[in-house]
mmCIF file of C-alpha atoms in Angstrom:
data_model
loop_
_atom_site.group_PDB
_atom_site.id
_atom_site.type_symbol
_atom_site.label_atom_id
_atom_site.label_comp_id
_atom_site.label_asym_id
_atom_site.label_seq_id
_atom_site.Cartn_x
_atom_site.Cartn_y
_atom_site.Cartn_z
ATOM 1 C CA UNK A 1 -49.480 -46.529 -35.991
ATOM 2 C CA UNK A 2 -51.007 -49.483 -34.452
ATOM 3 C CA UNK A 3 -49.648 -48.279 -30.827
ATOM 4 C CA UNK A 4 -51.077 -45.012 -31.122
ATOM 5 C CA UNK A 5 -55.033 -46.092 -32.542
ATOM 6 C CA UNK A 6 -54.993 -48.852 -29.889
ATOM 7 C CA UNK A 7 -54.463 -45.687 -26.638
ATOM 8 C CA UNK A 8 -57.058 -44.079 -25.015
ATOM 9 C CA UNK A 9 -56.281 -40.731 -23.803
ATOM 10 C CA UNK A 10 -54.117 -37.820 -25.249
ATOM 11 C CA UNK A 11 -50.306 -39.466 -26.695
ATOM 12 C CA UNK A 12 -47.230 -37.569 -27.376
ATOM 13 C CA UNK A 13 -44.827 -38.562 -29.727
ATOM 14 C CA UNK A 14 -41.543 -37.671 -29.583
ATOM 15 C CA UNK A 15 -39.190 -37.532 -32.291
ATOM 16 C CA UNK A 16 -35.520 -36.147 -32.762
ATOM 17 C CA UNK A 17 -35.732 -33.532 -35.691
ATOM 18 C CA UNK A 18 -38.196 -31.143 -37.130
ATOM 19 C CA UNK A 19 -38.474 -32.951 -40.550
ATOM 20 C CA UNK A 20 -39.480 -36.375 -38.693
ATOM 21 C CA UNK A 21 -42.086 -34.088 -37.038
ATOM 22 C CA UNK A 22 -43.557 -33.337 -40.099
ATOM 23 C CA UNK A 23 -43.434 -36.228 -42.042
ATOM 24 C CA UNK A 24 -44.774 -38.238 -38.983
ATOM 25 C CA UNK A 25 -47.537 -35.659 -38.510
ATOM 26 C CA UNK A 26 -48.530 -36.003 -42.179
ATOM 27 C CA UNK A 27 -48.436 -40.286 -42.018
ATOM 28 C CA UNK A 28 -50.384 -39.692 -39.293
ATOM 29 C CA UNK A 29 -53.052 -37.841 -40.628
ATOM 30 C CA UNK A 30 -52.983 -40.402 -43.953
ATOM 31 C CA UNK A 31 -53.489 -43.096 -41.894
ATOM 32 C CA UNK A 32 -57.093 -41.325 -40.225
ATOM 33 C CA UNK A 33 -55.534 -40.170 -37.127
ATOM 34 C CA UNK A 34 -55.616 -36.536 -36.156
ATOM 35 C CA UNK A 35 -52.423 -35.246 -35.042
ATOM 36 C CA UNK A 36 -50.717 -31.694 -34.822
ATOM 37 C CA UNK A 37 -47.245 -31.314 -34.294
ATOM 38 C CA UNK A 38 -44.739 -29.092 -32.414
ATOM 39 C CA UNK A 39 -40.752 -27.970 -33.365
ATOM 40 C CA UNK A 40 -38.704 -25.221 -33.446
ATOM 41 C CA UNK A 41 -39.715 -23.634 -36.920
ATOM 42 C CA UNK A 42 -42.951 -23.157 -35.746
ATOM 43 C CA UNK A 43 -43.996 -19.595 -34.473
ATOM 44 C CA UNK A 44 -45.366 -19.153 -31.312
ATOM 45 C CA UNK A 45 -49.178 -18.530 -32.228
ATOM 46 C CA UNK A 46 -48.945 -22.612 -34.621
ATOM 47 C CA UNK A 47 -47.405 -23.709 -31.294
ATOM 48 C CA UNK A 48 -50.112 -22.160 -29.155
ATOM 49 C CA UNK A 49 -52.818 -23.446 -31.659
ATOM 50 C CA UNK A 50 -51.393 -26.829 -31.859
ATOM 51 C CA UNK A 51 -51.310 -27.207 -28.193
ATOM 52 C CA UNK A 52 -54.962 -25.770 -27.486
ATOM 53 C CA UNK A 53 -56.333 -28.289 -30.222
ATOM 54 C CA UNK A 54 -54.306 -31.100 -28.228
ATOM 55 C CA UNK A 55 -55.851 -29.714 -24.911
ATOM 56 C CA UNK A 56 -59.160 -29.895 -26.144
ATOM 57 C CA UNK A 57 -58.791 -33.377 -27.972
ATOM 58 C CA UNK A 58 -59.054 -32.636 -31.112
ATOM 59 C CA UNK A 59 -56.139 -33.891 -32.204
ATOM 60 C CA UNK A 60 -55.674 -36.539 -29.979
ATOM 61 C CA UNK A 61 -51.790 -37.028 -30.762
ATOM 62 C CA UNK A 62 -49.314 -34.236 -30.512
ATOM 63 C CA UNK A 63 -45.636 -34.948 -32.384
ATOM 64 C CA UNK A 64 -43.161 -33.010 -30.727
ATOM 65 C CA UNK A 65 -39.413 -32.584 -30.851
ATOM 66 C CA UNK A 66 -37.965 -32.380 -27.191
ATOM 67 C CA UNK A 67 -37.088 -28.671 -27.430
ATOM 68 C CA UNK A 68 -40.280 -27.498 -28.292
ATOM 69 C CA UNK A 69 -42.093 -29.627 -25.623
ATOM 70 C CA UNK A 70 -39.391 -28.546 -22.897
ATOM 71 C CA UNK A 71 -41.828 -27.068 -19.715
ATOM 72 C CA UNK A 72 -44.527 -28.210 -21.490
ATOM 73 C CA UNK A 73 -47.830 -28.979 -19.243
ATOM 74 C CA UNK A 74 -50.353 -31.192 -20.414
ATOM 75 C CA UNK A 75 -52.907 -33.170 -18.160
ATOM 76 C CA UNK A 76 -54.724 -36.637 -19.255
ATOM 77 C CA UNK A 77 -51.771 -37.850 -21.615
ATOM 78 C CA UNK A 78 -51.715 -40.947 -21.140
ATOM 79 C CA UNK A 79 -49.238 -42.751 -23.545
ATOM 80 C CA UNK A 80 -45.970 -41.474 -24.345
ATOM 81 C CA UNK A 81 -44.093 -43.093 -27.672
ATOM 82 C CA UNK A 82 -40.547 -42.580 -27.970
ATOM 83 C CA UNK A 83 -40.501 -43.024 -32.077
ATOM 84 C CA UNK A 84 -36.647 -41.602 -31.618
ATOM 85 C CA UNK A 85 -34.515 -42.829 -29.082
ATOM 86 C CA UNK A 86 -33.537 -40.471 -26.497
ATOM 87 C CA UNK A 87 -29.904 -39.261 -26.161
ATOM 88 C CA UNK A 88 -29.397 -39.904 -22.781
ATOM 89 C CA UNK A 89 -31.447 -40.910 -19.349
ATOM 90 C CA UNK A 90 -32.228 -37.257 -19.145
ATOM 91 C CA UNK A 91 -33.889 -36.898 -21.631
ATOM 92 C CA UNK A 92 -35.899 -39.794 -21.434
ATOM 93 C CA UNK A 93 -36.841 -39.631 -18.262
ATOM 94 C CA UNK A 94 -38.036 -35.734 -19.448
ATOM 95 C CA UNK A 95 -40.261 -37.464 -21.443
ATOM 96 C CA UNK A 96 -41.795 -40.083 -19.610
ATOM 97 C CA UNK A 97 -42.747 -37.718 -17.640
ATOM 98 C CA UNK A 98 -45.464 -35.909 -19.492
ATOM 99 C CA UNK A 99 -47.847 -38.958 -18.981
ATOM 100 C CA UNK A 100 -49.340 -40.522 -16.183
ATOM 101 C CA UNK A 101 -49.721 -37.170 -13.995
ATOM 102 C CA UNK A 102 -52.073 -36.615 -11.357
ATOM 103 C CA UNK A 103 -51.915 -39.950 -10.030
ATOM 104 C CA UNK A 104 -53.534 -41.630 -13.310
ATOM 105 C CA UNK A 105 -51.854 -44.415 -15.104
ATOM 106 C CA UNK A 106 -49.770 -43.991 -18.153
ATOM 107 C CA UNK A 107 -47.606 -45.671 -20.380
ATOM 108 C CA UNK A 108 -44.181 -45.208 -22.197
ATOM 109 C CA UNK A 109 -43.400 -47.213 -25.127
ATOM 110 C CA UNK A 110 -39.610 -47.194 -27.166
ATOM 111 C CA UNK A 111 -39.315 -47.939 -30.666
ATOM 112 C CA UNK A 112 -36.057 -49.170 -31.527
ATOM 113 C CA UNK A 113 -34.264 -51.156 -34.383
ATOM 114 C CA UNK A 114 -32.138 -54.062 -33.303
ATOM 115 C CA UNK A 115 -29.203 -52.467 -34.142
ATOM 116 C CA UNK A 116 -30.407 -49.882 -31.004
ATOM 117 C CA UNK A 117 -30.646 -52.357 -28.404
ATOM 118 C CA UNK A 118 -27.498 -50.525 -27.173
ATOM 119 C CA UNK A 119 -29.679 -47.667 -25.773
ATOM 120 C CA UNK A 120 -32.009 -49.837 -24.168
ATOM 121 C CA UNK A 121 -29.536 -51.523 -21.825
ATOM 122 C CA UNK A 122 -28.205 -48.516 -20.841
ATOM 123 C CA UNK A 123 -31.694 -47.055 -19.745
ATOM 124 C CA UNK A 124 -32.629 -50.406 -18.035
ATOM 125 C CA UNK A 125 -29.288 -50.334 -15.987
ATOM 126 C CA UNK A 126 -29.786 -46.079 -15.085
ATOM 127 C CA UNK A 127 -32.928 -46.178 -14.766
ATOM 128 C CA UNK A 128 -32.930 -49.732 -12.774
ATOM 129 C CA UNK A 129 -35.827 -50.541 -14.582
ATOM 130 C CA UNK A 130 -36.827 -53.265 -16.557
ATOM 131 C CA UNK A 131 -38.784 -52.466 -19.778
ATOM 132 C CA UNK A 132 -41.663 -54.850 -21.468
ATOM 133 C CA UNK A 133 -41.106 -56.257 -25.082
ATOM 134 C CA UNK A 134 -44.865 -55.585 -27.024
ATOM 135 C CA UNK A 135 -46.185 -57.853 -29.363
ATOM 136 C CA UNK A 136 -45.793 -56.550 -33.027
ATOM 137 C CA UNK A 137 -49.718 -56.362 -34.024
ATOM 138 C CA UNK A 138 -50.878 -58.711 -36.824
ATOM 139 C CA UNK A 139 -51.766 -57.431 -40.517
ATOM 140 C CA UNK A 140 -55.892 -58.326 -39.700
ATOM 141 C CA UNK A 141 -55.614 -55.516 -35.865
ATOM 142 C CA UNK A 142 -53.927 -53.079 -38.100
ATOM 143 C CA UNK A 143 -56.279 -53.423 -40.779
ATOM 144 C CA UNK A 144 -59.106 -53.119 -39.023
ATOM 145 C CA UNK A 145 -58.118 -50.571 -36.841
ATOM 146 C CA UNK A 146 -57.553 -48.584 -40.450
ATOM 147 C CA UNK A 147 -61.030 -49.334 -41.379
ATOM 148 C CA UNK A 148 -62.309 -47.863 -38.133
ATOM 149 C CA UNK A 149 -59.980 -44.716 -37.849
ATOM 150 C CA UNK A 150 -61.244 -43.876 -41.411
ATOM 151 C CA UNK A 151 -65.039 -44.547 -41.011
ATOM 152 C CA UNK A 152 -64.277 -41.914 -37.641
ATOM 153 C CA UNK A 153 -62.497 -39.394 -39.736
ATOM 154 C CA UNK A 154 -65.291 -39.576 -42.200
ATOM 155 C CA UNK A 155 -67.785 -38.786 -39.080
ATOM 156 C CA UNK A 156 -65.548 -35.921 -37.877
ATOM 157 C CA UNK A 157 -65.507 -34.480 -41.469
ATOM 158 C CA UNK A 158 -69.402 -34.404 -41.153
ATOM 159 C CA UNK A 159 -69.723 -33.102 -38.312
ATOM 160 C CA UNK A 160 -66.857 -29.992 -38.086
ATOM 161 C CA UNK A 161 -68.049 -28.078 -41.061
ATOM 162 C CA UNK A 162 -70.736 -26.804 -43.696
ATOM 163 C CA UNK A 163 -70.319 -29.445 -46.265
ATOM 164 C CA UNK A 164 -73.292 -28.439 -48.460
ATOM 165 C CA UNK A 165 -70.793 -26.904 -51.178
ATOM 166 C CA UNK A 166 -69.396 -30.717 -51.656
ATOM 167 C CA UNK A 167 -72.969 -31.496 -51.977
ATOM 168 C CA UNK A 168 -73.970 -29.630 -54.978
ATOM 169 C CA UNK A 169 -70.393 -30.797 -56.729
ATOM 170 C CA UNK A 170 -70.758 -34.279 -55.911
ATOM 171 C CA UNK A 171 -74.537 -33.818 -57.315
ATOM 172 C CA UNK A 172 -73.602 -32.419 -60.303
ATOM 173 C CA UNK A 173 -70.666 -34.828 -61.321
ATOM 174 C CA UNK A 174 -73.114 -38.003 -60.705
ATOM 175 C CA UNK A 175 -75.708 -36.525 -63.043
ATOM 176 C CA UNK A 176 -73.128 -35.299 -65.670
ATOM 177 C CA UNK A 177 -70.952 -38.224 -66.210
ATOM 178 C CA UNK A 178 -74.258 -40.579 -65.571
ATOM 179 C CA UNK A 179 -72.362 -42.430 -62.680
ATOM 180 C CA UNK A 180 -73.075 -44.116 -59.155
ATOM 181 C CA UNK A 181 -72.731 -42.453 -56.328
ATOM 182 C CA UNK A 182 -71.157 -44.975 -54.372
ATOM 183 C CA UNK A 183 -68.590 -45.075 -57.497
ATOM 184 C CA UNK A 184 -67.590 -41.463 -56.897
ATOM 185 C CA UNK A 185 -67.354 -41.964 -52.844
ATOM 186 C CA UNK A 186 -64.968 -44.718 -53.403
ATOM 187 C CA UNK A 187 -62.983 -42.357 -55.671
ATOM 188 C CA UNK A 188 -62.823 -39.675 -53.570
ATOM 189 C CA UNK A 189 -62.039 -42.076 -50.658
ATOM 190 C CA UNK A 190 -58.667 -42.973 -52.807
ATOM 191 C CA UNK A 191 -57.790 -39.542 -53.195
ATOM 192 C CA UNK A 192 -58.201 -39.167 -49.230
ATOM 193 C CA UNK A 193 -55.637 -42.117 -49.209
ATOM 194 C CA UNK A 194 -53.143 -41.045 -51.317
ATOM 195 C CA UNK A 195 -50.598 -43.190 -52.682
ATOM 196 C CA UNK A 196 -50.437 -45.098 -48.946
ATOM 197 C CA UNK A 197 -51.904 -48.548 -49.148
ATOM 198 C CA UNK A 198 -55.433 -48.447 -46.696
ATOM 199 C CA UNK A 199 -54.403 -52.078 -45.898
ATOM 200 C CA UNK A 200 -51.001 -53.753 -44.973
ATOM 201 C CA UNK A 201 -49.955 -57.867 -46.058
ATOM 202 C CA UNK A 202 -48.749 -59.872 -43.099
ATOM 203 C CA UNK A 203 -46.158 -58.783 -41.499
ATOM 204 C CA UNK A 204 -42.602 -60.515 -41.787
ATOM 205 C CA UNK A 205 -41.395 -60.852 -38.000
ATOM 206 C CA UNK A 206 -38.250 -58.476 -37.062
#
């Protein structure tokens, strides 16, 4: 998560199957970033829609499985994370190049376990290419990058649509159960959690 709050630009994430699509697309929006996702059992018109609302920005991360983003044209992505390995050079070098078009800058990131450093000698030595180790982000940057990427969904919630309806609920619970306000916010602000923790302990190193 941490890798995709801390980009600037559009990011594509690319993942192997169309369950990891969804499940990442759902983490995603849990932890407060907006993401839409592309795979195969999506019709054509959720495909269209999901790639307009990445055009425009307003989902800033697009998870997509490498068949449904085959030919696909996008311009200011500028991050590209590999959450699955690729199967071969081919394909990652199909991937890599969705960002940094156009003669701006962009960057490719590969997660991998230690038990996958296999793949990553074999795209050094193809490639001839020597990749970057990043620096796994402390508890306190993921944190409060969480803190932010909430307050921000809470401003995009504002802003989108007619929340007056909320309004006269929220108004009407305070007064009948003779509550706080802020008590009820914070309530509601679990339920927009969900059974995810908003904040992480330190992390053991890998």
């Amino acid at each position: 998560v941490e890798l995709i709050t801390n980009t600037q630009g559009r990011t594509i994430v690319f993942v192997e199957t169309k369950r990891a699509a969804e499940q990442l697309e759902d983490f995603l929006y849990r932890s407060s970033i907006p993401a839409t996702s592309i795979h195969g059992d999506r019709t054509q018109r959720e495909r269209e829609d999901a790639l307009a609302s990445f055009r425009a920005g307003r989902t800033p991360v697009l998870v997509a499985t490498d068949v449904a983003a085959r030919g696909l044209d996008v311009e200011r992505v500028s991050h590209v994370v590999n959450y699955d390995p690729p199967r071969n050079t081919e394909v990652w070098v199909h991937r890599v190049g969705r960002c940094g078009r156009a003669g701006r800058d962009g960057e490719a990131i590969l997660l991998l376990t230690p038990s996958q450093r296999k793949v990553l000698r074999i795209l050094e030595k193809e490639t001839r290419q020597k990749f970057q180790p990043l620096e796994i982000p402390s508890a306190e940057r993921i944190n409060a990058m969480r803190v932010r990427r909430f307050k921000e969904r809470i401003d995009l919630e504002r802003q989108r649509r007619d929340l007056s309806a909320f309004r006269e609920l929220v108004e009407s619970y305070v007064k009948e159960r003779e509550v706080d306000a802020v008590e009820v916010a914070i309530a509601l602000a679990a339920m927009a959690t969900g059974e995810e923790p908003l904040f992480v302990d330190d992390l053991a190193p890998v």
